[in-house]
Short mmCIF file of C-alpha atoms in Angstrom, two decimals:
data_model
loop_
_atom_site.label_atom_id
_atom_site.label_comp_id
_atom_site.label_asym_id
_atom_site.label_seq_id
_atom_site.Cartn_x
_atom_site.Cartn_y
_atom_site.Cartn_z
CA UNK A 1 115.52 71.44 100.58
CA UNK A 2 117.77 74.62 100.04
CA UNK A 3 116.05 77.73 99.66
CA UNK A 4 116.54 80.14 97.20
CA UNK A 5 119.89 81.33 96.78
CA UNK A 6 121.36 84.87 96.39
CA UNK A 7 125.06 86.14 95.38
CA UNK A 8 126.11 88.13 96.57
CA UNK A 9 125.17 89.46 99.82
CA UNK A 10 126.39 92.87 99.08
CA UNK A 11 127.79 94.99 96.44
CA UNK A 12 129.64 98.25 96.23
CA UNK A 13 129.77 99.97 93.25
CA UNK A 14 131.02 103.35 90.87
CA UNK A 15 128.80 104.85 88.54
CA UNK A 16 129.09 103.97 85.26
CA UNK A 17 130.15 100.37 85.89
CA UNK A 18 128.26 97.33 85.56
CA UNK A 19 127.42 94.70 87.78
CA UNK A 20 126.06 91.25 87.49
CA UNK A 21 123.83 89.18 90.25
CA UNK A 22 123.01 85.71 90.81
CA UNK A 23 120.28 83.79 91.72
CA UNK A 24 119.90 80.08 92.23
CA UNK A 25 116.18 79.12 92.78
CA UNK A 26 114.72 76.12 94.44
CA UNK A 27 115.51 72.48 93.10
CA UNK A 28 113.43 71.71 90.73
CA UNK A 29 111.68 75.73 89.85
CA UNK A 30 112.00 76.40 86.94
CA UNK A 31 110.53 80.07 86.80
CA UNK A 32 112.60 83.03 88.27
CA UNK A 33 111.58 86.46 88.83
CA UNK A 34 113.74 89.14 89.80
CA UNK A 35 112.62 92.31 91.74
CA UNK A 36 114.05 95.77 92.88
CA UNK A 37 113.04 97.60 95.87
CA UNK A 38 113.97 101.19 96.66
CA UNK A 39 113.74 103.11 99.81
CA UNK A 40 110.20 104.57 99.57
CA UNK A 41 109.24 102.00 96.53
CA UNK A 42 107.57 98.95 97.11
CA UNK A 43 108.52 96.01 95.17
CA UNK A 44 109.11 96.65 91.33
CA UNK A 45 108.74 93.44 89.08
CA UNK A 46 112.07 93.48 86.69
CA UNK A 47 111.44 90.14 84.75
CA UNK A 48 110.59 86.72 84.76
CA UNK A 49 112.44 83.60 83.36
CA UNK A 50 111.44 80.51 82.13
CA UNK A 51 113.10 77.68 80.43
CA UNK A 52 115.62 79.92 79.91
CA UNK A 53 113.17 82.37 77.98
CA UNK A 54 112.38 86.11 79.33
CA UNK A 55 108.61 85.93 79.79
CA UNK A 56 107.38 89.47 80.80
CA UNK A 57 109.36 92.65 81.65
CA UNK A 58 108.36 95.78 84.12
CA UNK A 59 109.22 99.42 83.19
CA UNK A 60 112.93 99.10 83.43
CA UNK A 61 115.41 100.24 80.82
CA UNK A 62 117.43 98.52 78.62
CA UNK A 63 120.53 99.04 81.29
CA UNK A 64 118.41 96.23 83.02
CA UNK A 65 118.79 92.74 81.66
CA UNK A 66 119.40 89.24 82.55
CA UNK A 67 119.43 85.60 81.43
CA UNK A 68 118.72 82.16 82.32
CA UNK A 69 120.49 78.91 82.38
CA UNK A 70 119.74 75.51 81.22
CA UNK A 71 119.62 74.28 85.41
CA UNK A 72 117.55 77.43 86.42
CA UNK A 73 120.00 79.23 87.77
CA UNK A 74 119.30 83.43 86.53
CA UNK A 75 121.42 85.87 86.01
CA UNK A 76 120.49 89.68 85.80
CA UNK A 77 122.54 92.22 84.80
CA UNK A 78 122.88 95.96 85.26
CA UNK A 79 125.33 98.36 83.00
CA UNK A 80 126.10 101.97 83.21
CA UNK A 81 125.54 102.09 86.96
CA UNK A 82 123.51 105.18 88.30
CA UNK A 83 123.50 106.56 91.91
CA UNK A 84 118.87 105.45 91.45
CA UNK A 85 120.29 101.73 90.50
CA UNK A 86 121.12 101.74 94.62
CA UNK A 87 118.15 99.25 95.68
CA UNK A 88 117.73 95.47 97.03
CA UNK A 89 117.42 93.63 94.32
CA UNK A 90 115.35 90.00 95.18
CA UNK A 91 114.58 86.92 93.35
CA UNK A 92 111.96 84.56 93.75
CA UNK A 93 111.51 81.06 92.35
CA UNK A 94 108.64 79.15 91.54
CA UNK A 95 107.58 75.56 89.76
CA UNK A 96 105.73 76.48 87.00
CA UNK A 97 105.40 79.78 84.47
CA UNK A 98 104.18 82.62 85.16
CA UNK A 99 103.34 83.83 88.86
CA UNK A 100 99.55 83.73 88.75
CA UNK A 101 98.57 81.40 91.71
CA UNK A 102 101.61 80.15 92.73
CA UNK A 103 103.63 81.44 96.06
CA UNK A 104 107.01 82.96 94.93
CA UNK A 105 110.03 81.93 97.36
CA UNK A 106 112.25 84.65 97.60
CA UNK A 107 115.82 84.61 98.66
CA UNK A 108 117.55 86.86 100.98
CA UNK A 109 118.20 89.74 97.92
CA UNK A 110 121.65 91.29 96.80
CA UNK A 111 121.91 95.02 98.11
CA UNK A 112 123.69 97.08 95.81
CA UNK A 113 125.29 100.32 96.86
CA UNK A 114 126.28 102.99 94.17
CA UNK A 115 128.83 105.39 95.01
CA UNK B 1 100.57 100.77 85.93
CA UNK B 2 98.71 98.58 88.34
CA UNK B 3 97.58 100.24 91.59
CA UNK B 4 97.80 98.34 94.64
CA UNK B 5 97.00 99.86 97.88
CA UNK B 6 97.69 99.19 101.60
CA UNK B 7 96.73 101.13 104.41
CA UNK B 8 97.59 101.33 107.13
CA UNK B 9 101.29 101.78 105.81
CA UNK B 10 102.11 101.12 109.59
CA UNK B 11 99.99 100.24 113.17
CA UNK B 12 101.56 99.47 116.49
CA UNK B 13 99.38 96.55 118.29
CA UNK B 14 99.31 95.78 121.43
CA UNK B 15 100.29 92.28 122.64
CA UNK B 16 97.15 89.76 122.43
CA UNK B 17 95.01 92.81 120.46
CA UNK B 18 93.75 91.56 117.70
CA UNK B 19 94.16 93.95 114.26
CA UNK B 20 93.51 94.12 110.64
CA UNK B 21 94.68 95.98 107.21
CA UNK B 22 92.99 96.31 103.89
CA UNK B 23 95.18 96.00 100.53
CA UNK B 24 93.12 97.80 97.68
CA UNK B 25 93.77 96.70 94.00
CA UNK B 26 92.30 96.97 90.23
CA UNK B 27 88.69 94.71 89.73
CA UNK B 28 88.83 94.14 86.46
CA UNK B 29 91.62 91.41 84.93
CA UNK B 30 92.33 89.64 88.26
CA UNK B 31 93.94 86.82 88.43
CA UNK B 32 95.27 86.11 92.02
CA UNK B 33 96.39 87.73 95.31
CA UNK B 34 98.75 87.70 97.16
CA UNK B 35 100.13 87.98 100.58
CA UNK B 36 103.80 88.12 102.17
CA UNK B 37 104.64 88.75 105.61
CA UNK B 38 108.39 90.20 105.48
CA UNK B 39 110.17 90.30 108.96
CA UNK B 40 113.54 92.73 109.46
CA UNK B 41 116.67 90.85 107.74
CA UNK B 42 114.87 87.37 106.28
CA UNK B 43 113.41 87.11 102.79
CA UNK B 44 109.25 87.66 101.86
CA UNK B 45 107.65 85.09 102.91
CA UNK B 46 104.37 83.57 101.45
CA UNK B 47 101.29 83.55 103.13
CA UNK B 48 98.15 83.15 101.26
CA UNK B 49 97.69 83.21 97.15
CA UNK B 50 93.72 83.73 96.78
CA UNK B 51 92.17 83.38 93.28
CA UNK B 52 88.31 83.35 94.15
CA UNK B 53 85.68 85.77 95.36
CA UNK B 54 84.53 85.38 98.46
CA UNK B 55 88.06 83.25 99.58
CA UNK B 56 88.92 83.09 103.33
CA UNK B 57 91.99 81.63 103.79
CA UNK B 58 93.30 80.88 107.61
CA UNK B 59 97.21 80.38 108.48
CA UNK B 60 97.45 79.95 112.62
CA UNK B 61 96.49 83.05 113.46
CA UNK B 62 96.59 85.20 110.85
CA UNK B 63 93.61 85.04 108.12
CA UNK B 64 92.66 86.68 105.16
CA UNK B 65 89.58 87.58 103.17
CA UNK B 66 89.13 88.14 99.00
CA UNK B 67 86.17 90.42 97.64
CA UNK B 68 87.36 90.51 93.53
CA UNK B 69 84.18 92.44 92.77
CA UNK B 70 85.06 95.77 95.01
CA UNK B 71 88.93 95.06 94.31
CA UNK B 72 89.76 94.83 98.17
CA UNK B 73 91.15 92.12 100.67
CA UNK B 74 91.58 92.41 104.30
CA UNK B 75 94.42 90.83 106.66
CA UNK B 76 93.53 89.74 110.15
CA UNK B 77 95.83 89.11 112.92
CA UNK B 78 94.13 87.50 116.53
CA UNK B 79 96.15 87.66 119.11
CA UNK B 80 98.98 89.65 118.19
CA UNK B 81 102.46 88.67 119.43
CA UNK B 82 105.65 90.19 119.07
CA UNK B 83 106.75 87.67 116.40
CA UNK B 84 103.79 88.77 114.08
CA UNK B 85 106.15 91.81 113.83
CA UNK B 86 106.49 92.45 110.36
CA UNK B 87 105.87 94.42 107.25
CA UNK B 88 102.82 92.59 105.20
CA UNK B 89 102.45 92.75 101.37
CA UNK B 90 100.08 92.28 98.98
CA UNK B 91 100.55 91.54 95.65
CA UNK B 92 97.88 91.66 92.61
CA UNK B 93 98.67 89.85 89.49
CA UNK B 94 97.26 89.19 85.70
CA UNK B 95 99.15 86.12 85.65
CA UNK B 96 101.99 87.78 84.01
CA UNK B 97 103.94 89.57 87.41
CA UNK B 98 103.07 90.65 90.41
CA UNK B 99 102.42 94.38 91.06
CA UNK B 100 102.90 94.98 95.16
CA UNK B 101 101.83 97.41 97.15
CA UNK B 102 103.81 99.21 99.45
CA UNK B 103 103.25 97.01 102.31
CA UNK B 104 101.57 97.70 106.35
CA UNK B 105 104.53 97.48 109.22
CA UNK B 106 102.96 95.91 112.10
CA UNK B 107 104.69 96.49 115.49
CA UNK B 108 103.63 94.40 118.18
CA UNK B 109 104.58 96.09 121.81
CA UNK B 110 104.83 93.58 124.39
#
């Protein structure tokens, strides 16, 4: 069974631009959560996604958004870059909504560099 | 804001020494924790989600304890070896998200 799934890798970026990741969970998830990490910061919770519906959002601002699709798949998108948007940004997948006592899997993250 | 805990942020263990770290987090509204192990270049990895007080949950060699009433849990390791290098989180959650702490690097020296 494929694991979570992450594109891309890496990502160089200006500021000011905007930038869009992917993330396709495990077959058959259907919740996706999407986090940032920053040196120093431990994991901060962005938003989860369910049936396509946003669920809960952390203390991001409006720059931060994303969506997801009918098959799972999430999107999350960032606009009007900043040099603090520079992070590893992970997703994690898991069956059911919310993340209360379920594991999360978490793919291998998108690091995003802001020049 | 929830406050999660960890500490040590870091220990250095030496092979077949046993060790253990505490992760610290809010009473009152819990829901679950959990714990990652996260090793240099892979993706989190889950370990144990505990919901009740009083859990003990055991994975090889690593096991974990659950006290909801004092808001702590503690991670054991027996027997370190140099693949139990890695930085552990924990992770509190309401249901809603999970709020992680900043995790405890373990470096086993061989």
């Amino acid at each position: 069974k494929a694991g979570v799934t992450q594109t891309p890798r890496y990502l160089i970026k200006t500021r000011g631009q905007q930038v869009t990741l992917s993330c396709s969970p495990i077959s058959g998830h259907r919740s996706v959560s999407w986090y940032q990490q920053t040196p120093g910061q431990g994991l901060q919770f962005l938003f989860e996604y369910f049936s396509e519906t946003q669920r809960n959002k952390g203390n991001f601002p409006g720059r931060f958004s994303g969506r997801q699709f009918s098959n799972s798949r999430s999107e999350m998108n960032v606009s009007t870059l900043e040099l603090g948007d520079s992070a590893l940004y992970l997703c994690a997948s898991s069956p059911g909504q919310g993340v209360g006592n379920q594991p999360q899997h978490f793919g291998d993250g998108t690091r995003l560099s802001i020049l | 804001i929830l406050n999660v805990e960890q500490s040590p942020q870091s220990l250095h263990v030496q092979e077949g020494d046993s060790t253990n770290f505490t992760c610290s987090f809010p009473s009152s509204n819990f829901y679950a924790l959990h714990w990652y192990r996260w090793e240099t270049a892979k993706s989190p990895e889950a370990l144990f989600v505990m919901t009740l007080n009083g859990d003990e949950k055991k994975k090889g060699r690593i096991s974990a304890t659950l006290n909801t009433k004092e808001g702590y849990s503690y991670l054991y390791i027996k027997g370190s070896q140099p693949e139990d290098s890695a930085t552990y989180l924990c992770a509190f959650t309401n249901d809603y998200k999970l709020s992680f702490g900043a995790g405890t690097t373990v470096t086993v020296r061989a």
